[in-house]
Amino acid sequence: MSDPVRLYDPRFNTDPEGFYQQMRDEHGPVVPVLMDGDVPAWLVIGYHELHHVLSEHGVFARSPRRWNAWDRVPENWPLLPVLAPLPNLLSAEGDDHRRRVRAVNDALDGADPHELRMVATRIADRLVDGFCASSSADLRDQYAQRLPSQLLCWMYGMDDDRGARIASLMGTVFDAGPDSQRAHAEIAGELTRLIAERRSSPGPDVVSRMIAHPAAYTEEDLVAELVAVLGGAHQTTAEWIGNTLRLLLTDDRFSASLSGARSSVQEALTEVLWEDSPSQMNAGRFAVHDVELGGQLIHRGDLLLLGYAAANKDPRVRSGPYAHGSGTNHAHLSFSHGEHGCPHAARGTAEIMAITAVEVLLDRLPDIELAVPADEVRWRPSPWVRGVAALPVSFTPAPPQGAI
């Protein structure tokens, strides 16, 4: 067998499609990989194989406690925040998982979707007001990263300053660098304080609804659940917005969007989920017993990393009905699949944020253009999410609207 692939190879960011193809050529749809510290795992990059893993929860289970390589994990391992067994819906299985999903869906569904759109629009307008009078901006830092965090702050009942701090810390966690564990602990501390405030003074917010839910969360469970929901909702949605704006600004097929064509915006958002999925890779599943997958023998307890971005580009499916019209085809795996897929309420919230962010920006600044050549846009060095490092743009200055 060929040597394992190192997950921190820079080609994951500089040429992912070429790198995935090289992995397919050498290993097939299931690839032996080494994570940071040379900790072994399997990366599933075949669409059919990944769909199978996500569907067969009796064979590929979710709890990290099943992992057979914990003895190889170094102290202060930067990937612990995304692999440690925590009391949340990401690690739970069976009835416990279903209980948690109901609680999360109920808490998120408690926000009226019409009010959610109104608040998202108000936040988007306020953010555009912050830079529209100039002639340039960095849409990642000044817009795409801020709108989801500020809307989630509102949903959690947080003020903007606390939300901005948590959003910055969440970015550090997803970068999977040496500060990831510290950042994760600080997020948990912030949410612990927020929970205490909501216990003494409940409000019409997600945190208060989680506290009061019949799921009867313990304090530890509540913190872990709120961190999981916040991480999934903020970081990937921010990258989804940024990647979509990049597509609209660099691809002539979507030029009509810049004049307000709503259908093109929706198609661009969907195409990004196929071509530049913000959920690049996810951990993971653990083999319940020895099993063959994609020509590889997976041993009981082996970790399988979920290669959503690679699976979406699998030539075995893209050469068929997926070859064209990806902007209207929703069979991508970017929201995962099966009982551990993205909860429906979280998916709906992300879609409201993304659609609103793109439409408001293009309505307010219709002549916006990328300020650098398209090939100079760089990607963040994260193995888990795919997003632009910066998105500099130029436009004709416009007066603020005074959104409040």
PDB file of N, CA, C and O in Angstrom, residues 43-82:
ATOM      1  N   LEU A  43      -9.521   8.807   5.275  1.00  0.00           N
ATOM      2  CA  LEU A  43     -10.281   9.913   4.694  1.00  0.00           C
ATOM      3  C   LEU A  43     -11.148   9.351   3.570  1.00  0.00           C
ATOM      4  O   LEU A  43     -10.631   8.806   2.589  1.00  0.00           O
ATOM      5  N   VAL A  44     -12.459   9.477   3.710  1.00  0.00           N
ATOM      6  CA  VAL A  44     -13.391   8.943   2.715  1.00  0.00           C
ATOM      7  C   VAL A  44     -13.668  10.039   1.696  1.00  0.00           C
ATOM      8  O   VAL A  44     -14.276  11.062   2.008  1.00  0.00           O
ATOM      9  N   ILE A  45     -13.214   9.836   0.443  1.00  0.00           N
ATOM     10  CA  ILE A  45     -13.359  10.855  -0.599  1.00  0.00           C
ATOM     11  C   ILE A  45     -14.271  10.408  -1.734  1.00  0.00           C
ATOM     12  O   ILE A  45     -14.539  11.188  -2.649  1.00  0.00           O
ATOM     13  N   GLY A  46     -14.764   9.190  -1.699  1.00  0.00           N
ATOM     14  CA  GLY A  46     -15.710   8.721  -2.709  1.00  0.00           C
ATOM     15  C   GLY A  46     -17.136   9.072  -2.321  1.00  0.00           C
ATOM     16  O   GLY A  46     -17.527   8.904  -1.164  1.00  0.00           O
ATOM     17  N   TYR A  47     -17.918   9.567  -3.269  1.00  0.00           N
ATOM     18  CA  TYR A  47     -19.288   9.980  -2.978  1.00  0.00           C
ATOM     19  C   TYR A  47     -20.123   8.808  -2.464  1.00  0.00           C
ATOM     20  O   TYR A  47     -20.791   8.907  -1.431  1.00  0.00           O
ATOM     21  N   HIS A  48     -20.111   7.690  -3.194  1.00  0.00           N
ATOM     22  CA  HIS A  48     -20.939   6.547  -2.793  1.00  0.00           C
ATOM     23  C   HIS A  48     -20.466   5.972  -1.464  1.00  0.00           C
ATOM     24  O   HIS A  48     -21.280   5.590  -0.618  1.00  0.00           O
ATOM     25  N   GLU A  49     -19.146   5.911  -1.268  1.00  0.00           N
ATOM     26  CA  GLU A  49     -18.607   5.382  -0.020  1.00  0.00           C
ATOM     27  C   GLU A  49     -18.969   6.285   1.163  1.00  0.00           C
ATOM     28  O   GLU A  49     -19.345   5.800   2.238  1.00  0.00           O
ATOM     29  N   LEU A  50     -18.878   7.598   0.953  1.00  0.00           N
ATOM     30  CA  LEU A  50     -19.217   8.517   2.039  1.00  0.00           C
ATOM     31  C   LEU A  50     -20.718   8.459   2.347  1.00  0.00           C
ATOM     32  O   LEU A  50     -21.129   8.467   3.511  1.00  0.00           O
ATOM     33  N   HIS A  51     -21.529   8.390   1.302  1.00  0.00           N
ATOM     34  CA  HIS A  51     -22.976   8.263   1.507  1.00  0.00           C
ATOM     35  C   HIS A  51     -23.282   7.008   2.319  1.00  0.00           C
ATOM     36  O   HIS A  51     -24.139   7.025   3.223  1.00  0.00           O
ATOM     37  N   HIS A  52     -22.571   5.923   2.030  1.00  0.00           N
ATOM     38  CA  HIS A  52     -22.765   4.660   2.758  1.00  0.00           C
ATOM     39  C   HIS A  52     -22.370   4.824   4.224  1.00  0.00           C
ATOM     40  O   HIS A  52     -23.091   4.389   5.132  1.00  0.00           O
ATOM     41  N   VAL A  53     -21.225   5.457   4.472  1.00  0.00           N
ATOM     42  CA  VAL A  53     -20.756   5.666   5.846  1.00  0.00           C
ATOM     43  C   VAL A  53     -21.768   6.498   6.632  1.00  0.00           C
ATOM     44  O   VAL A  53     -22.085   6.203   7.792  1.00  0.00           O
ATOM     45  N   LEU A  54     -22.300   7.544   5.997  1.00  0.00           N
ATOM     46  CA  LEU A  54     -23.246   8.432   6.677  1.00  0.00           C
ATOM     47  C   LEU A  54     -24.598   7.775   6.909  1.00  0.00           C
ATOM     48  O   LEU A  54     -25.346   8.184   7.807  1.00  0.00           O
ATOM     49  N   SER A  55     -24.909   6.768   6.111  1.00  0.00           N
ATOM     50  CA  SER A  55     -26.216   6.109   6.208  1.00  0.00           C
ATOM     51  C   SER A  55     -26.220   4.942   7.176  1.00  0.00           C
ATOM     52  O   SER A  55     -27.242   4.657   7.822  1.00  0.00           O
ATOM     53  N   GLU A  56     -25.096   4.227   7.285  1.00  0.00           N
ATOM     54  CA  GLU A  56     -25.043   2.988   8.069  1.00  0.00           C
ATOM     55  C   GLU A  56     -24.486   3.263   9.465  1.00  0.00           C
ATOM     56  O   GLU A  56     -23.342   2.926   9.787  1.00  0.00           O
ATOM     57  N   HIS A  57     -25.321   3.895  10.311  1.00  0.00           N
ATOM     58  CA  HIS A  57     -24.828   4.278  11.635  1.00  0.00           C
ATOM     59  C   HIS A  57     -24.616   3.074  12.540  1.00  0.00           C
ATOM     60  O   HIS A  57     -23.961   3.183  13.585  1.00  0.00           O
ATOM     61  N   GLY A  58     -25.148   1.906  12.166  1.00  0.00           N
ATOM     62  CA  GLY A  58     -24.886   0.701  12.942  1.00  0.00           C
ATOM     63  C   GLY A  58     -23.521   0.107  12.666  1.00  0.00           C
ATOM     64  O   GLY A  58     -23.024  -0.722  13.430  1.00  0.00           O
ATOM     65  N   VAL A  59     -22.900   0.526  11.565  1.00  0.00           N
ATOM     66  CA  VAL A  59     -21.566   0.046  11.197  1.00  0.00           C
ATOM     67  C   VAL A  59     -20.520   1.126  11.423  1.00  0.00           C
ATOM     68  O   VAL A  59     -19.402   0.857  11.869  1.00  0.00           O
ATOM     69  N   PHE A  60     -20.887   2.364  11.125  1.00  0.00           N
ATOM     70  CA  PHE A  60     -19.981   3.502  11.290  1.00  0.00           C
ATOM     71  C   PHE A  60     -20.630   4.451  12.293  1.00  0.00           C
ATOM     72  O   PHE A  60     -21.505   5.253  11.936  1.00  0.00           O
ATOM     73  N   ALA A  61     -20.232   4.328  13.541  1.00  0.00           N
ATOM     74  CA  ALA A  61     -20.893   5.030  14.634  1.00  0.00           C
ATOM     75  C   ALA A  61     -20.208   6.364  14.916  1.00  0.00           C
ATOM     76  O   ALA A  61     -19.125   6.662  14.415  1.00  0.00           O
ATOM     77  N   ARG A  62     -20.855   7.175  15.756  1.00  0.00           N
ATOM     78  CA  ARG A  62     -20.420   8.554  15.930  1.00  0.00           C
ATOM     79  C   ARG A  62     -19.570   8.806  17.169  1.00  0.00           C
ATOM     80  O   ARG A  62     -18.781   9.738  17.191  1.00  0.00           O
ATOM     81  N   SER A  63     -19.685   8.023  18.198  1.00  0.00           N
ATOM     82  CA  SER A  63     -19.022   8.351  19.457  1.00  0.00           C
ATOM     83  C   SER A  63     -17.507   8.200  19.370  1.00  0.00           C
ATOM     84  O   SER A  63     -16.999   7.108  19.065  1.00  0.00           O
ATOM     85  N   PRO A  64     -16.746   9.254  19.674  1.00  0.00           N
ATOM     86  CA  PRO A  64     -15.274   9.159  19.673  1.00  0.00           C
ATOM     87  C   PRO A  64     -14.733   8.196  20.718  1.00  0.00           C
ATOM     88  O   PRO A  64     -13.561   7.817  20.657  1.00  0.00           O
ATOM     89  N   ARG A  65     -15.558   7.810  21.668  1.00  0.00           N
ATOM     90  CA  ARG A  65     -15.092   6.847  22.664  1.00  0.00           C
ATOM     91  C   ARG A  65     -14.756   5.500  22.032  1.00  0.00           C
ATOM     92  O   ARG A  65     -14.073   4.668  22.645  1.00  0.00           O
ATOM     93  N   ARG A  66     -15.234   5.258  20.827  1.00  0.00           N
ATOM     94  CA  ARG A  66     -14.949   4.009  20.120  1.00  0.00           C
ATOM     95  C   ARG A  66     -13.553   3.994  19.482  1.00  0.00           C
ATOM     96  O   ARG A  66     -13.108   2.945  19.006  1.00  0.00           O
ATOM     97  N   TRP A  67     -12.887   5.116  19.437  1.00  0.00           N
ATOM     98  CA  TRP A  67     -11.620   5.239  18.695  1.00  0.00           C
ATOM     99  C   TRP A  67     -10.547   4.344  19.297  1.00  0.00           C
ATOM    100  O   TRP A  67     -10.351   4.312  20.516  1.00  0.00           O
ATOM    101  N   ASN A  68      -9.815   3.662  18.425  1.00  0.00           N
ATOM    102  CA  ASN A  68      -8.765   2.740  18.871  1.00  0.00           C
ATOM    103  C   ASN A  68      -7.376   3.380  18.904  1.00  0.00           C
ATOM    104  O   ASN A  68      -6.376   2.686  19.144  1.00  0.00           O
ATOM    105  N   ALA A  69      -7.292   4.692  18.683  1.00  0.00           N
ATOM    106  CA  ALA A  69      -5.974   5.341  18.619  1.00  0.00           C
ATOM    107  C   ALA A  69      -5.801   6.428  19.676  1.00  0.00           C
ATOM    108  O   ALA A  69      -4.902   7.268  19.539  1.00  0.00           O
ATOM    109  N   TRP A  70      -6.599   6.399  20.721  1.00  0.00           N
ATOM    110  CA  TRP A  70      -6.440   7.432  21.745  1.00  0.00           C
ATOM    111  C   TRP A  70      -5.055   7.382  22.390  1.00  0.00           C
ATOM    112  O   TRP A  70      -4.525   8.420  22.827  1.00  0.00           O
ATOM    113  N   ASP A  71      -4.459   6.185  22.430  1.00  0.00           N
ATOM    114  CA  ASP A  71      -3.135   6.078  23.047  1.00  0.00           C
ATOM    115  C   ASP A  71      -2.046   6.727  22.197  1.00  0.00           C
ATOM    116  O   ASP A  71      -0.916   6.919  22.668  1.00  0.00           O
ATOM    117  N   ARG A  72      -2.375   7.106  20.963  1.00  0.00           N
ATOM    118  CA  ARG A  72      -1.393   7.754  20.084  1.00  0.00           C
ATOM    119  C   ARG A  72      -1.578   9.267  20.016  1.00  0.00           C
ATOM    120  O   ARG A  72      -0.853   9.948  19.306  1.00  0.00           O
ATOM    121  N   VAL A  73      -2.561   9.774  20.717  1.00  0.00           N
ATOM    122  CA  VAL A  73      -2.838  11.210  20.686  1.00  0.00           C
ATOM    123  C   VAL A  73      -1.893  11.933  21.641  1.00  0.00           C
ATOM    124  O   VAL A  73      -1.871  11.630  22.840  1.00  0.00           O
ATOM    125  N   PRO A  74      -1.097  12.878  21.140  1.00  0.00           N
ATOM    126  CA  PRO A  74      -0.158  13.592  22.017  1.00  0.00           C
ATOM    127  C   PRO A  74      -0.872  14.573  22.936  1.00  0.00           C
ATOM    128  O   PRO A  74      -2.004  14.986  22.689  1.00  0.00           O
ATOM    129  N   GLU A  75      -0.200  14.937  24.012  1.00  0.00           N
ATOM    130  CA  GLU A  75      -0.738  15.929  24.936  1.00  0.00           C
ATOM    131  C   GLU A  75      -0.868  17.267  24.220  1.00  0.00           C
ATOM    132  O   GLU A  75      -0.054  17.624  23.375  1.00  0.00           O
ATOM    133  N   ASN A  76      -1.914  18.017  24.561  1.00  0.00           N
ATOM    134  CA  ASN A  76      -2.184  19.322  23.938  1.00  0.00           C
ATOM    135  C   ASN A  76      -2.340  19.222  22.419  1.00  0.00           C
ATOM    136  O   ASN A  76      -1.964  20.127  21.673  1.00  0.00           O
ATOM    137  N   TRP A  77      -2.916  18.124  21.957  1.00  0.00           N
ATOM    138  CA  TRP A  77      -3.130  17.899  20.526  1.00  0.00           C
ATOM    139  C   TRP A  77      -4.091  18.954  19.979  1.00  0.00           C
ATOM    140  O   TRP A  77      -5.184  19.154  20.528  1.00  0.00           O
ATOM    141  N   PRO A  78      -3.729  19.671  18.913  1.00  0.00           N
ATOM    142  CA  PRO A  78      -4.591  20.757  18.425  1.00  0.00           C
ATOM    143  C   PRO A  78      -5.932  20.304  17.867  1.00  0.00           C
ATOM    144  O   PRO A  78      -6.849  21.120  17.729  1.00  0.00           O
ATOM    145  N   LEU A  79      -6.069  19.012  17.547  1.00  0.00           N
ATOM    146  CA  LEU A  79      -7.340  18.535  16.997  1.00  0.00           C
ATOM    147  C   LEU A  79      -8.302  18.019  18.066  1.00  0.00           C
ATOM    148  O   LEU A  79      -9.417  17.595  17.742  1.00  0.00           O
ATOM    149  N   LEU A  80      -7.901  18.076  19.329  1.00  0.00           N
ATOM    150  CA  LEU A  80      -8.792  17.595  20.387  1.00  0.00           C
ATOM    151  C   LEU A  80     -10.151  18.294  20.408  1.00  0.00           C
ATOM    152  O   LEU A  80     -11.172  17.640  20.635  1.00  0.00           O
ATOM    153  N   PRO A  81     -10.229  19.617  20.152  1.00  0.00           N
ATOM    154  CA  PRO A  81     -11.552  20.245  20.188  1.00  0.00           C
ATOM    155  C   PRO A  81     -12.563  19.666  19.202  1.00  0.00           C
ATOM    156  O   PRO A  81     -13.768  19.771  19.431  1.00  0.00           O
ATOM    157  N   VAL A  82     -12.091  19.069  18.107  1.00  0.00           N
ATOM    158  CA  VAL A  82     -13.034  18.507  17.140  1.00  0.00           C
ATOM    159  C   VAL A  82     -13.150  16.989  17.240  1.00  0.00           C
ATOM    160  O   VAL A  82     -13.986  16.396  16.564  1.00  0.00           O
TER     161      VAL A  82
END
